[in-house]
Amino acid sequence: MPVLLRYPVNLFYPNVFIEYFAGFALKLQFLLVQRLCLVAAPMGVTFFMTYADAFFNNSMLLPLYFIASHRWEVVSHRREAVDKRRSARLNLLRA
């Protein structure tokens, strides 16, 4: 079900300000969700039917695991870099 938000951030159509166009936005959001489901569900079913054996053999999950872990490394390194910059700035301010 589409959720009506209080602030003008809408997951599916960010240009619509829900505050002012609540009914219109709700209708539009419903149509967009419906279209998303109609497009995504057959694709998902096809994907699952094609790769079901690979999923159950874990041969498909292995590369996904590596991709996810690499992404986590990238994010953590970025966080470390931000922390270093922040501490350097603080040290400059203290000096």
Backbone as numpy.savetxt, mean C-alpha at the origin, in Angstrom:
# Nx Ny Nz CAx CAy CAz Cx Cy Cz
-17.05 -2.45 2.21 -17.89 -1.24 2.21 -17.02 0.02 2.21
-17.38 1.01 1.42 -16.62 2.27 1.44 -16.78 2.97 2.79
-15.71 3.54 3.25 -15.72 4.22 4.55 -15.72 5.72 4.32
-16.59 6.41 5.02 -16.65 7.87 4.93 -15.67 8.46 5.92
-14.69 9.21 5.42 -13.68 9.79 6.30 -14.03 11.24 6.61
-13.55 11.70 7.75 -13.86 13.06 8.15 -12.97 14.08 7.43
-11.73 13.70 7.16 -10.79 14.60 6.50 -10.73 14.26 5.01
-10.31 15.20 4.17 -10.44 15.00 2.71 -9.35 14.10 2.12
-9.12 12.95 2.72 -8.20 11.99 2.14 -9.02 10.77 1.79
-9.07 10.46 0.51 -9.89 9.35 0.05 -8.98 8.39 -0.70
-9.00 7.13 -0.30 -8.09 6.13 -0.85 -8.23 5.98 -2.36
-9.46 6.09 -2.88 -9.70 5.76 -4.27 -9.75 6.97 -5.19
-10.13 8.12 -4.66 -10.28 9.29 -5.51 -9.95 10.53 -4.68
-8.64 10.84 -4.55 -8.22 11.88 -3.60 -8.69 13.29 -3.94
-9.15 13.54 -5.19 -9.55 14.90 -5.54 -10.92 15.28 -4.99
-11.68 14.29 -4.54 -13.02 14.58 -4.02 -12.91 14.91 -2.54
-13.39 16.08 -2.15 -13.39 16.45 -0.73 -14.66 15.91 -0.09
-14.50 14.87 0.71 -15.65 14.17 1.28 -16.47 15.10 2.17
-15.79 16.04 2.85 -16.48 17.01 3.71 -17.69 17.61 2.98
-17.49 18.02 1.72 -18.50 18.80 1.01 -19.36 17.95 0.08
-18.78 16.89 -0.48 -19.52 16.08 -1.46 -19.72 14.67 -0.93
-20.26 14.56 0.29 -20.32 13.26 0.97 -21.09 12.22 0.15
-22.30 12.56 -0.28 -23.13 11.60 -1.02 -22.50 11.23 -2.35
-22.04 12.24 -3.08 -21.41 12.04 -4.38 -20.16 11.17 -4.24
-19.33 11.50 -3.23 -18.08 10.77 -3.02 -18.36 9.32 -2.65
-19.39 9.12 -1.84 -19.74 7.77 -1.41 -20.16 6.93 -2.62
-21.00 7.54 -3.47 -21.47 6.84 -4.67 -20.29 6.53 -5.59
-19.44 7.53 -5.80 -18.28 7.38 -6.67 -17.34 6.31 -6.14
-17.13 6.36 -4.83 -16.24 5.39 -4.19 -16.79 3.98 -4.36
-18.09 3.85 -4.18 -18.73 2.53 -4.34 -18.51 2.01 -5.76
-18.72 2.90 -6.76 -18.53 2.50 -8.16 -17.09 2.09 -8.43
-16.15 2.86 -7.86 -14.73 2.56 -8.08 -14.34 1.25 -7.42
-14.86 1.01 -6.21 -14.57 -0.25 -5.51 -15.14 -1.41 -6.31
-16.36 -1.22 -6.80 -17.02 -2.26 -7.60 -16.18 -2.60 -8.83
-15.70 -1.54 -9.52 -14.89 -1.74 -10.72 -13.58 -2.44 -10.36
-12.99 -2.02 -9.24 -11.74 -2.63 -8.77 -11.94 -4.12 -8.53
-13.06 -4.47 -7.89 -13.36 -5.88 -7.60 -13.57 -6.66 -8.89
-14.31 -6.06 -9.83 -14.59 -6.75 -11.09 -13.31 -7.01 -11.89
-12.35 -6.08 -11.78 -11.10 -6.24 -12.53 -10.14 -7.17 -11.78
-10.02 -6.97 -10.46 -8.99 -7.66 -9.68 -9.34 -9.12 -9.40
-10.62 -9.41 -9.16 -10.99 -10.78 -8.77 -10.66 -11.81 -9.86
-11.06 -11.60 -11.12 -10.69 -12.59 -12.15 -9.18 -12.74 -12.31
-8.44 -11.61 -12.18 -6.99 -11.67 -12.29 -6.42 -12.52 -11.17
-6.95 -12.30 -9.95 -6.49 -13.07 -8.79 -6.77 -14.55 -8.96
-7.97 -14.87 -9.45 -8.36 -16.27 -9.65 -7.45 -16.91 -10.69
-7.22 -16.19 -11.78 -6.34 -16.71 -12.85 -4.94 -16.96 -12.33
-4.42 -15.97 -11.58 -3.07 -16.08 -11.02 -2.98 -17.29 -10.10
-4.00 -17.45 -9.24 -3.98 -18.57 -8.29 -4.06 -19.90 -9.02
-4.93 -19.98 -10.04 -5.07 -21.25 -10.78 -3.80 -21.59 -11.53
-3.08 -20.55 -11.97 -1.84 -20.78 -12.73 -0.71 -21.21 -11.81
-0.61 -20.56 -10.63 0.55 -20.75 -9.76 0.24 -21.51 -8.47
-0.94 -22.15 -8.39 -1.33 -22.83 -7.14 -0.32 -23.90 -6.76
0.11 -24.71 -7.74 1.07 -25.78 -7.43 2.38 -25.18 -6.91
2.81 -24.07 -7.53 4.05 -23.42 -7.09 3.90 -22.89 -5.66
2.72 -22.34 -5.36 2.49 -21.82 -4.00 2.58 -22.95 -2.99
1.97 -24.10 -3.31 1.93 -25.18 -2.33 3.27 -25.89 -2.23
4.14 -25.73 -3.25 5.49 -26.29 -3.17 6.47 -25.33 -2.50
6.02 -24.11 -2.19 6.85 -23.06 -1.58 7.90 -22.51 -2.54
7.93 -22.96 -3.78 8.92 -22.44 -4.71 8.57 -21.01 -5.13
7.29 -20.68 -5.01 6.85 -19.33 -5.35 7.04 -18.39 -4.16
6.90 -18.93 -2.95 7.00 -18.09 -1.76 8.44 -17.69 -1.47
9.40 -18.49 -1.92 10.80 -18.21 -1.62 11.26 -16.88 -2.22
11.06 -16.66 -3.54 11.46 -15.35 -4.08 10.70 -14.19 -3.45
9.43 -14.41 -3.10 8.66 -13.36 -2.43 9.30 -13.01 -1.09
9.75 -14.04 -0.37 10.40 -13.83 0.92 11.67 -13.00 0.74
12.46 -13.34 -0.30 13.71 -12.61 -0.53 13.43 -11.16 -0.91
12.42 -10.94 -1.74 12.05 -9.58 -2.14 11.65 -8.78 -0.90
10.82 -9.38 -0.06 10.32 -8.69 1.14 11.46 -8.37 2.09
12.39 -9.33 2.29 13.48 -9.10 3.23 14.42 -8.02 2.70
14.65 -8.01 1.38 15.50 -6.98 0.79 14.87 -5.61 0.96
13.55 -5.54 0.75 12.83 -4.27 0.93 13.00 -3.79 2.37
12.88 -4.71 3.33 13.02 -4.34 4.75 14.41 -3.81 5.02
15.45 -4.45 4.39 16.83 -3.97 4.55 16.96 -2.54 4.04
16.41 -2.29 2.86 16.48 -0.96 2.25 15.86 0.07 3.19
14.68 -0.26 3.73 13.97 0.66 4.62 14.78 0.91 5.88
15.34 -0.17 6.47 16.08 -0.01 7.72 17.36 0.80 7.50
18.05 0.57 6.35 19.26 1.35 6.04 18.91 2.82 5.90
17.79 3.10 5.24 17.36 4.49 5.05 17.10 5.13 6.41
16.43 4.38 7.30 16.15 4.90 8.64 17.45 5.20 9.38
18.43 4.28 9.26 19.72 4.49 9.92 20.38 5.76 9.40
20.35 5.96 8.08 20.95 7.15 7.47 20.29 8.42 7.99
18.96 8.38 8.09 18.22 9.54 8.61 18.62 9.81 10.06
18.74 8.74 10.86 19.13 8.89 12.26 20.52 9.51 12.38
21.46 9.05 11.52 22.83 9.58 11.54 22.82 11.07 11.23
22.06 11.44 10.18 21.99 12.86 9.81 21.40 13.69 10.94
20.36 13.16 11.56 19.70 13.87 12.65 20.67 14.08 13.82
21.41 13.02 14.17 22.35 13.12 15.30 23.49 14.09 14.95
23.94 14.08 13.68 24.99 15.01 13.26 24.50 16.45 13.40
23.26 16.69 12.99 22.68 18.03 13.12 22.62 18.46 14.57
22.17 17.54 15.43 22.07 17.86 16.86 23.44 18.15 17.45
24.45 17.38 17.03 25.82 17.62 17.51 26.33 18.98 17.09
26.00 19.39 15.85 26.40 20.72 15.38 25.72 21.81 16.20
24.46 21.59 16.53 23.74 22.58 17.34 24.32 22.67 18.74
24.72 21.52 19.28 25.28 21.51 20.64 26.64 22.20 20.70
27.43 22.07 19.62 28.81 22.60 19.63 28.83 24.14 19.66
